[in-house]
Coordinates of C-alpha atoms and ligand atoms in Angstrom, one line a residue:
M16 CA -154.8 -44.4 28.8
K17 CA -156.8 -42.2 26.8
V18 CA -154.6 -41.4 23.9
A19 CA -155.7 -37.9 21.2
V20 CA -153.1 -37.4 17.4
I21 CA -153.5 -34.1 16.3
G22 CA -153.6 -34.8 12.5
A23 CA -154.3 -37.7 11.5
G24 CA -151.7 -38.3 7.8
Y25 CA -149.0 -40.7 7.5
V26 CA -147.2 -39.6 11.6
G27 CA -150.8 -39.4 12.9
L28 CA -153.1 -42.0 11.3
T29 CA -150.1 -45.2 12.2
T30 CA -149.6 -43.3 16.1
A31 CA -153.5 -43.6 16.7
L32 CA -152.6 -47.3 15.3
S33 CA -150.1 -48.7 16.8
L34 CA -151.1 -47.1 20.1
A35 CA -155.0 -48.5 19.5
Y36 CA -153.2 -51.6 18.5
V37 CA -151.4 -51.8 22.4
G38 CA -155.2 -51.5 23.9
H39 CA -155.7 -47.7 24.6
E40 CA -158.6 -45.5 23.6
V41 CA -157.0 -43.6 21.1
V42 CA -158.7 -40.6 19.7
G43 CA -157.8 -39.0 16.5
V44 CA -158.7 -35.4 15.7
D45 CA -158.0 -33.3 12.0
L46 CA -159.5 -30.1 10.1
D47 CA -160.4 -32.1 7.0
T48 CA -163.9 -33.1 7.8
D49 CA -163.4 -36.0 4.0
R50 CA -160.8 -38.2 5.8
V51 CA -162.4 -37.8 9.5
A52 CA -165.4 -39.3 8.2
R53 CA -163.7 -41.6 5.2
L54 CA -161.7 -43.0 7.9
N55 CA -164.6 -43.8 10.7
R56 CA -166.4 -45.2 7.7
G57 CA -163.1 -48.0 7.6
E58 CA -161.5 -46.5 4.4
L59 CA -157.5 -45.2 4.0
P60 CA -157.1 -41.7 3.1
F61 CA -153.8 -42.6 1.3
Y62 CA -152.2 -45.9 0.2
E63 CA -150.0 -47.2 3.1
P64 CA -149.8 -50.8 3.0
H65 CA -151.8 -52.6 6.4
A66 CA -153.3 -49.6 8.0
K67 CA -157.1 -50.4 6.3
E68 CA -156.6 -54.6 7.8
M69 CA -155.3 -52.3 10.9
L70 CA -158.5 -49.8 10.8
A71 CA -160.9 -52.4 11.0
L72 CA -158.9 -54.2 13.8
V73 CA -158.7 -51.8 16.5
R74 CA -163.1 -50.2 15.4
E75 CA -163.2 -50.5 18.9
R76 CA -160.4 -49.0 20.9
L77 CA -159.9 -46.0 17.7
H78 CA -162.3 -43.0 16.3
F79 CA -161.5 -39.7 14.7
T80 CA -163.4 -36.4 14.8
A81 CA -162.5 -32.7 13.1
R82 CA -164.3 -31.4 16.7
Y83 CA -161.0 -30.7 19.9
E84 CA -163.2 -30.3 22.3
E85 CA -164.3 -34.3 21.7
A86 CA -160.5 -35.3 22.2
I87 CA -158.8 -33.0 24.1
P88 CA -161.0 -32.7 27.3
Q89 CA -160.4 -36.3 28.2
A90 CA -157.1 -37.3 26.8
E91 CA -154.5 -38.2 29.2
V92 CA -151.8 -38.0 26.9
I93 CA -151.3 -34.9 23.5
F94 CA -149.3 -35.9 20.3
I95 CA -150.3 -33.8 18.1
A96 CA -149.0 -35.4 14.7
V97 CA -149.7 -31.7 12.1
G98 CA -146.9 -30.8 9.5
T99 CA -144.9 -28.8 9.2
P100 CA -143.6 -28.6 5.2
S101 CA -140.6 -26.3 4.5
L102 CA -141.2 -22.5 3.6
P103 CA -139.4 -20.9 0.7
D104 CA -136.3 -20.0 2.9
G105 CA -136.3 -24.0 4.6
T106 CA -137.3 -22.7 7.6
P107 CA -140.8 -25.2 8.8
D108 CA -144.1 -23.7 8.2
L109 CA -145.2 -23.8 11.8
S110 CA -148.5 -22.8 11.3
Q111 CA -150.8 -26.6 12.0
V112 CA -148.8 -26.9 15.4
R113 CA -149.5 -23.2 16.3
S114 CA -153.3 -23.9 15.9
A115 CA -153.3 -27.4 17.2
A116 CA -151.2 -26.7 20.3
Q117 CA -153.6 -23.2 20.6
A118 CA -156.4 -24.9 20.5
I119 CA -155.0 -27.8 23.0
G120 CA -155.1 -25.2 25.7
R121 CA -158.4 -23.9 24.6
H122 CA -159.6 -27.3 25.5
L123 CA -157.0 -28.5 28.4
G124 CA -158.9 -31.0 30.8
E125 CA -159.1 -30.9 34.4
G126 CA -155.9 -33.9 34.3
F127 CA -152.7 -33.9 34.3
T128 CA -151.6 -33.6 30.5
V129 CA -149.1 -34.9 28.3
V130 CA -148.7 -32.7 25.3
V131 CA -147.1 -34.8 23.1
N132 CA -144.4 -32.7 20.0
K133 CA -144.2 -36.0 17.5
S134 CA -143.9 -33.7 14.1
T135 CA -140.8 -32.7 12.9
V136 CA -140.1 -29.5 14.9
P137 CA -137.2 -27.1 14.8
V138 CA -135.5 -27.3 18.4
G139 CA -136.8 -25.0 20.7
S140 CA -140.3 -26.0 19.8
G141 CA -141.3 -27.8 22.9
N142 CA -141.1 -24.7 24.8
Y143 CA -142.7 -22.6 22.1
V144 CA -145.7 -25.0 21.9
E145 CA -145.8 -24.8 25.9
A146 CA -146.3 -21.1 25.6
L147 CA -148.9 -21.2 22.9
V148 CA -150.8 -23.9 25.2
R149 CA -150.6 -22.2 28.2
R150 CA -151.7 -18.4 26.8
A151 CA -154.2 -19.8 25.2
F152 CA -155.3 -21.5 28.6
R153 CA -155.1 -18.7 30.1
E154 CA -157.2 -16.4 27.9
A155 CA -160.5 -18.8 28.1
H156 CA -160.1 -19.4 31.7
G157 CA -158.2 -17.3 33.2
G158 CA -155.0 -18.3 35.2
E159 CA -152.7 -21.4 35.2
P160 CA -153.4 -24.5 33.7
D161 CA -150.3 -25.3 36.3
G162 CA -149.6 -28.8 37.1
R163 CA -151.5 -29.6 34.9
L164 CA -149.0 -29.7 32.3
A165 CA -146.1 -30.7 30.6
V166 CA -145.0 -30.8 27.5
A167 CA -142.1 -33.6 25.7
S168 CA -141.0 -34.4 22.3
N169 CA -141.5 -38.5 20.8
P170 CA -139.6 -37.8 17.2
E171 CA -140.5 -40.2 14.9
F172 CA -138.9 -42.5 12.7
L173 CA -140.9 -44.4 10.2
R174 CA -140.8 -45.0 6.9
E175 CA -143.7 -44.8 4.8
G176 CA -144.7 -48.0 3.3
Q177 CA -143.5 -49.5 6.2
A178 CA -145.1 -47.5 9.2
L179 CA -147.0 -49.9 11.5
H180 CA -144.1 -52.8 11.2
D181 CA -141.6 -49.4 12.2
S182 CA -144.4 -47.8 14.7
L183 CA -144.9 -51.6 16.5
Y184 CA -141.2 -52.8 15.9
P185 CA -139.0 -49.4 16.5
D186 CA -135.4 -49.4 16.5
R187 CA -136.0 -46.7 19.9
V188 CA -138.3 -45.0 21.2
V189 CA -136.8 -41.5 22.3
V190 CA -138.7 -39.1 25.2
G191 CA -137.6 -35.4 25.2
A192 CA -139.2 -34.1 28.7
E193 CA -137.9 -31.1 31.3
D194 CA -140.6 -33.1 33.8
R195 CA -140.2 -36.0 35.1
R196 CA -144.1 -37.6 35.4
A197 CA -144.1 -36.5 31.6
I198 CA -141.7 -39.4 30.7
E199 CA -143.2 -41.9 33.2
V200 CA -146.0 -41.3 31.6
L201 CA -145.3 -41.8 28.3
R202 CA -142.8 -44.5 29.9
E203 CA -146.3 -46.4 30.5
L204 CA -148.4 -46.2 27.4
Y205 CA -145.2 -47.4 25.1
E206 CA -144.9 -50.1 28.1
P207 CA -146.5 -52.7 25.5
I208 CA -143.9 -51.5 22.1
L209 CA -141.2 -51.5 24.5
E210 CA -141.6 -54.6 25.5
Q211 CA -143.2 -56.2 22.6
S212 CA -145.5 -57.5 24.9
F213 CA -148.2 -56.5 22.6
A214 CA -149.3 -60.0 20.7
P215 CA -148.3 -59.1 16.7
P216 CA -151.2 -58.8 14.1
P217 CA -151.4 -61.0 11.4
F218 CA -150.9 -59.3 8.7
L219 CA -147.3 -58.4 10.7
P220 CA -145.5 -60.2 12.4
R221 CA -142.5 -60.1 14.8
P222 CA -138.9 -59.4 13.7
E223 CA -136.8 -62.6 14.4
R224 CA -134.8 -61.4 17.4
M225 CA -136.9 -58.3 18.7
G226 CA -135.8 -57.7 21.7
A227 CA -137.2 -54.7 24.1
V228 CA -137.4 -50.8 22.1
P229 CA -134.6 -49.6 24.1
F230 CA -136.2 -46.1 25.6
L231 CA -134.2 -43.3 25.6
T232 CA -134.9 -40.5 27.2
T233 CA -133.4 -37.2 27.1
D234 CA -133.7 -33.0 27.5
L235 CA -136.1 -31.3 24.5
V236 CA -133.9 -29.7 22.6
S237 CA -131.7 -32.9 22.9
A238 CA -134.6 -35.0 21.2
E239 CA -135.9 -32.3 18.7
L240 CA -132.4 -32.3 17.4
I241 CA -131.8 -36.3 17.1
K242 CA -134.3 -36.4 14.8
Y243 CA -133.3 -33.5 12.5
G244 CA -129.5 -35.8 13.0
A245 CA -131.3 -39.1 11.7
N246 CA -132.8 -38.2 8.8
A247 CA -129.6 -35.9 7.5
F248 CA -127.7 -38.9 8.6
L249 CA -129.6 -41.0 6.2
A250 CA -129.9 -38.7 3.0
L251 CA -125.7 -38.4 3.3
K252 CA -124.9 -42.2 3.3
I253 CA -127.0 -42.1 0.4
S254 CA -125.1 -38.9 -1.2
F255 CA -122.1 -40.2 -0.1
I256 CA -122.5 -43.2 -2.1
N257 CA -124.2 -41.3 -5.1
E258 CA -120.9 -38.6 -5.6
L259 CA -118.9 -42.9 -5.3
A260 CA -121.2 -43.7 -7.5
R261 CA -119.9 -40.6 -10.6
L262 CA -116.0 -41.4 -9.9
A263 CA -117.2 -45.0 -10.1
E264 CA -118.3 -44.5 -13.7
K265 CA -115.2 -42.4 -14.5
V266 CA -112.8 -45.3 -13.4
G267 CA -114.8 -48.6 -14.7
A268 CA -116.4 -49.7 -11.6
D269 CA -119.3 -51.3 -10.6
I270 CA -120.9 -49.0 -7.9
R271 CA -122.9 -51.8 -6.1
E272 CA -119.7 -53.8 -5.5
V273 CA -117.8 -51.0 -4.7
A274 CA -121.3 -50.2 -2.5
R275 CA -121.3 -53.7 -0.5
G276 CA -117.3 -54.2 -0.1
V277 CA -117.7 -51.1 2.3
G278 CA -121.4 -52.0 3.4
L279 CA -120.0 -54.9 4.9
D280 CA -117.8 -52.6 7.0
H281 CA -119.8 -53.7 10.4
R282 CA -119.1 -49.8 11.1
I283 CA -120.6 -48.6 8.1
G284 CA -123.3 -50.5 7.2
P285 CA -124.8 -51.5 3.8
R286 CA -128.4 -49.3 3.9
F287 CA -129.0 -46.8 2.7
L288 CA -125.9 -47.1 0.1
Q289 CA -128.2 -47.4 -3.1
A290 CA -126.9 -45.2 -5.8
G291 CA -129.4 -43.6 -7.8
L292 CA -131.5 -40.6 -8.2
G293 CA -131.5 -39.3 -4.9
W294 CA -133.9 -39.3 -2.2
G295 CA -136.7 -36.9 -2.0
G296 CA -140.2 -37.7 -0.2
S297 CA -142.3 -35.8 2.7
C298 CA -139.2 -35.1 4.8
F299 CA -135.2 -35.6 3.5
P300 CA -135.6 -31.8 1.5
K301 CA -137.9 -30.6 4.0
D302 CA -135.1 -31.7 7.1
T303 CA -132.3 -30.9 5.8
A304 CA -133.4 -27.6 4.9
A305 CA -134.6 -26.8 8.4
L306 CA -131.4 -27.9 9.6
L307 CA -129.5 -25.7 8.1
A308 CA -131.8 -23.0 8.7
M309 CA -130.9 -24.2 12.1
G310 CA -128.0 -23.8 11.2
R311 CA -128.1 -20.0 10.3
E312 CA -130.7 -18.8 12.9
Y313 CA -127.0 -19.2 15.5
G314 CA -124.4 -18.2 13.3
L315 CA -123.6 -21.8 12.0
S316 CA -122.9 -23.1 8.9
L317 CA -123.2 -27.1 8.4
P318 CA -121.5 -27.8 5.2
I319 CA -121.8 -31.2 5.1
T320 CA -126.0 -31.4 5.1
E321 CA -125.0 -28.5 2.4
A322 CA -123.4 -31.3 0.1
A323 CA -125.6 -33.7 0.6
R324 CA -128.1 -31.8 -0.8
E325 CA -126.1 -30.3 -3.3
V326 CA -125.2 -34.2 -4.4
N327 CA -129.4 -35.1 -4.1
F328 CA -130.6 -32.6 -6.4
S329 CA -127.7 -32.7 -9.3
Q330 CA -128.7 -36.8 -9.5
R331 CA -131.5 -35.9 -11.3
N332 CA -129.3 -33.8 -14.5
L333 CA -127.4 -37.2 -14.3
I334 CA -130.3 -38.9 -15.4
V335 CA -131.2 -36.2 -18.4
D336 CA -128.3 -36.6 -18.8
K337 CA -127.6 -40.4 -20.1
L338 CA -130.8 -40.5 -21.9
L339 CA -128.9 -37.2 -23.9
A340 CA -126.4 -39.8 -23.8
E341 CA -127.8 -42.0 -26.4
L342 CA -130.6 -40.5 -27.4
K343 CA -128.5 -37.5 -28.5
T344 CA -132.9 -35.2 -28.6
L345 CA -134.8 -35.0 -26.6
K346 CA -136.8 -33.3 -28.2
G347 CA -140.1 -34.9 -29.2
K348 CA -139.2 -37.6 -27.8
T349 CA -141.6 -39.7 -25.9
I350 CA -139.6 -41.7 -22.0
I351 CA -141.1 -43.8 -20.5
L352 CA -141.3 -43.0 -16.5
L353 CA -141.9 -46.1 -14.5
G354 CA -142.6 -45.2 -11.0
L355 CA -143.8 -41.3 -10.0
A356 CA -144.1 -41.7 -6.0
F357 CA -140.8 -41.0 -4.1
K358 CA -140.1 -45.0 -2.8
P359 CA -142.5 -47.7 -3.4
H360 CA -145.0 -49.2 -1.2
T361 CA -146.8 -45.6 -0.7
D362 CA -148.8 -42.9 -3.2
D363 CA -146.8 -39.7 -2.2
L364 CA -145.5 -37.9 -4.4
R365 CA -144.4 -34.6 -2.0
E366 CA -141.0 -33.9 -3.2
S367 CA -141.0 -36.9 -5.9
P368 CA -137.6 -37.2 -7.3
A369 CA -139.6 -38.8 -10.5
L370 CA -141.1 -35.6 -10.3
A371 CA -138.2 -33.8 -10.5
L372 CA -136.7 -35.5 -13.6
A373 CA -140.6 -35.0 -14.9
E374 CA -140.0 -31.2 -14.9
L375 CA -136.4 -31.6 -16.3
L376 CA -137.4 -33.6 -19.2
L377 CA -140.7 -31.7 -20.4
E378 CA -137.9 -28.1 -20.7
R379 CA -136.0 -30.2 -22.6
G380 CA -139.3 -31.4 -25.0
A381 CA -139.7 -34.2 -24.0
F382 CA -143.0 -36.2 -23.7
V383 CA -143.3 -38.0 -20.1
R384 CA -145.4 -40.9 -19.8
A385 CA -145.5 -41.5 -16.3
H386 CA -147.1 -44.8 -14.6
D387 CA -147.5 -45.7 -10.6
P388 CA -148.7 -49.5 -9.7
V389 CA -150.4 -46.7 -7.1
A390 CA -149.9 -43.1 -7.3
L391 CA -151.8 -42.8 -10.5
P392 CA -155.9 -41.9 -9.2
R393 CA -153.3 -38.9 -7.0
A394 CA -151.2 -37.7 -9.4
R395 CA -154.4 -37.4 -11.9
Q396 CA -155.4 -34.7 -8.9
E397 CA -152.1 -33.0 -7.7
V398 CA -149.5 -33.1 -10.5
T399 CA -149.8 -30.0 -12.8
L400 CA -147.2 -30.5 -15.3
P401 CA -148.4 -32.2 -18.3
L402 CA -147.3 -35.7 -17.8
E403 CA -149.3 -38.6 -19.9
Y404 CA -150.5 -41.3 -17.6
A405 CA -150.5 -45.3 -18.9
E406 CA -152.5 -47.6 -16.7
T407 CA -150.5 -51.1 -17.7
P408 CA -146.7 -51.5 -19.5
E409 CA -148.4 -51.9 -23.1
E410 CA -149.5 -48.4 -22.7
A411 CA -147.0 -46.8 -21.2
F412 CA -144.2 -49.0 -23.9
Q413 CA -146.2 -47.8 -27.0
G414 CA -144.0 -46.3 -30.3
A415 CA -141.7 -45.0 -26.3
D416 CA -138.7 -43.5 -26.6
A417 CA -136.9 -44.5 -23.7
V418 CA -137.5 -46.1 -20.8
V419 CA -136.5 -44.5 -17.4
L420 CA -136.9 -46.4 -13.8
A421 CA -137.2 -44.0 -10.8
T422 CA -138.6 -45.6 -8.2
D423 CA -138.4 -49.2 -8.0
W424 CA -142.2 -50.7 -7.3
P425 CA -141.0 -54.5 -6.7
E426 CA -143.5 -55.9 -9.5
Y427 CA -140.9 -53.5 -12.4
R428 CA -138.7 -56.9 -12.3
T429 CA -141.3 -58.7 -12.6
W430 CA -143.0 -57.1 -15.4
H431 CA -142.2 -58.8 -19.3
W432 CA -139.0 -57.0 -21.5
E433 CA -138.5 -59.0 -23.8
R434 CA -142.9 -59.0 -25.2
L435 CA -142.5 -55.2 -24.2
R436 CA -138.8 -54.1 -26.2
G437 CA -141.0 -54.4 -29.7
L438 CA -143.2 -52.0 -28.9
L439 CA -140.6 -49.0 -27.9
R440 CA -139.3 -47.6 -31.2
T441 CA -135.9 -47.4 -29.6
P442 CA -135.0 -50.0 -26.6
L443 CA -133.7 -48.0 -24.2
V444 CA -133.9 -48.2 -20.1
V445 CA -132.6 -46.1 -17.7
D446 CA -132.2 -47.4 -15.0
G447 CA -132.7 -44.7 -12.4
R448 CA -131.9 -47.5 -8.9
N449 CA -129.7 -49.7 -10.0
F450 CA -132.2 -52.4 -9.4
L451 CA -133.8 -53.5 -12.9
D452 CA -131.6 -57.0 -14.1
G453 CA -129.4 -55.2 -16.7
K454 CA -128.0 -58.5 -17.7
A455 CA -131.0 -60.2 -18.2
L456 CA -132.1 -56.8 -20.5
S457 CA -129.2 -56.8 -22.7
A458 CA -129.8 -60.1 -23.4
V459 CA -133.2 -59.9 -24.7
G460 CA -132.6 -56.4 -26.3
Y461 CA -131.9 -53.7 -24.7
R462 CA -129.7 -50.9 -24.6
Y463 CA -129.0 -51.0 -20.2
V464 CA -127.8 -48.0 -18.7
G465 CA -127.6 -47.3 -14.8
V466 CA -125.9 -45.2 -12.4
G467 CA -122.7 -46.1 -11.2
I468 CA -122.7 -49.6 -13.3
P469 CA -121.0 -50.5 -16.7
A470 CA -123.4 -50.1 -19.3
L471 CA -124.4 -52.7 -20.7
G472 CA -125.6 -54.1 -24.8
I473 CA -126.4 -51.6 -27.8
L474 CA -129.8 -49.5 -28.3
S475 CA -130.2 -50.6 -31.9
K476 CA -133.5 -49.1 -33.6
V477 CA -136.9 -51.2 -33.5
E478 CA -139.5 -50.8 -36.8
V479 CA -142.8 -50.2 -35.2
Ligands
LIG516 P1 -149.5 -35.0 6.7 O1 -149.7 -33.7 6.1 O2 -149.7 -36.4 6.1 O3 -150.4 -34.9 7.8 C1 -151.2 -33.6 8.4 C2 -152.3 -33.7 8.9 O4 -152.8 -33.0 10.2 C3 -152.9 -33.5 7.4 O5 -154.2 -34.3 7.4 C4 -153.8 -32.2 7.8 O6 -155.8 -31.6 7.5 C5 -154.7 -32.4 10.0 N1 -153.8 -31.2 10.1 C6 -153.5 -29.7 10.0 N2 -153.4 -28.7 10.8 C7 -154.5 -29.7 11.5 C8 -154.3 -29.0 13.6 N3 -155.0 -27.7 13.5 N4 -155.5 -29.8 13.8 C9 -156.0 -31.4 13.8 N5 -155.7 -31.6 12.6 C10 -154.6 -30.6 11.6 O7 -148.3 -35.4 7.6 P2 -147.3 -36.3 8.0 O8 -146.4 -37.0 6.4 O9 -148.1 -37.5 8.8 O10 -146.2 -35.8 9.2 C11 -146.5 -35.0 9.9 C12 -145.4 -34.7 10.9 O11 -144.6 -35.7 11.2 C13 -144.2 -33.5 9.7 O12 -143.6 -32.4 10.6 C14 -143.1 -34.7 9.3 O13 -142.3 -33.9 9.5 C15 -143.7 -35.9 10.1 N6 -143.0 -36.9 10.0 C16 -143.6 -37.3 9.0 C17 -142.4 -38.7 8.3 C18 -143.7 -39.2 6.7 O14 -143.1 -40.3 6.7 N7 -144.6 -38.4 6.2 C19 -141.7 -39.3 8.9 C20 -141.1 -38.9 10.6 C21 -141.9 -37.9 10.7

């Protein structure tokens, strides 16, 4: 099928790549001309595992443009995958969606076209987009695009860092629409993924025991609410274990054991039960805020979602408290922050808990020296906080007073911690993800402090 994808960010690019991979003809549209030029040269605008290899594989069926007229008129399916960042009151800023919908209306082709909201948008946005497309069509051409236009919601559940995997091997595909034809068109579009009939790319093997993918069809608003429901639930699962971790610390329990015991219950499941610094990123903070804003619009409070946010954002203060308890003051101390991206395998810094923590440390007079395996170039461009950046473990550790692990990049586990210890002024590790091997660290002389787990080792000054 002929597909246009508006927006070449994490979601738009992944959608374009995976649909081209399973055989569709795709044009990606982005207003950022630099991004378009780079993508057409086979370069990625951000770090996402396997996206570059995939881009090379699908070259013949995917190209990018900044001109809507090169993509919209011939498309049978048009995805809107532009950003929907939070406004100060928590409602999503729909200006990118609006301008995409208006452009679609101006350039709509002669054939039946399904316009698909893939951006995360509040309930009612499907109707809003349809109205915008129709208005723009009327203004540009006179008359109505009757019978030629249907709008659907197709929320995206991918995880950055595993975006292509999630797109090719999803848990489910959700499509909400009022027009049956839209659902049929999208079922056909997704068929290779639903049936898993494509040959997997060499770098992304199909998961074992992967069967057919459930295709859930709903009305428009239910699909829109499913996306918020899924994200809010995942966010509150993490916040719940963080709340329990606070109690675990008081009573002397180990939250990792507690989470394991709780998560082995099939009704609960083990995932998203890792205590730590809490969630961030471009989705959970904004989508939970949007859910609360939606509730307010209908005179409804959503106290569980509210509490999940409250617990989450105060987790960062707990890490500061742990540092204070060990070091007594943070003024003039140099704190190493391991990991700046909001999670491993991405260089996305949006709403990163590491940066929120860095801000708190700077406010208390500390110097913050940051390391990240992939996000440093982006941090140098985007972060306005006065951070020091370290390219190597040695540069990071030299003369510092404490190490805080903020992002659980696997390589931090394999660093030569014993050798690095000698570079620190005080061998203190605060593990904001309960990720490092605390026993091994304390065995080589570190004081190791996690979240909701017993601390190990004693803090001794090292002469440097
Ligand atoms: P992003 O900010 O990475 O990308 C948005 C892209 O759209 C940018 O490249 C921008 O230049 C382009 N753009 C903006 N307005 C445009 C317009 N009018 N025409 C053409 N291009 C335009 O955003 P993202 O992270 O990919 O998120 C997109 C949407 O998907 C959001 O609603 C988000 O909530 C949702 N979502 C994101 C994720 C994720 O992990 N990032 C997961 C699921 C859902």
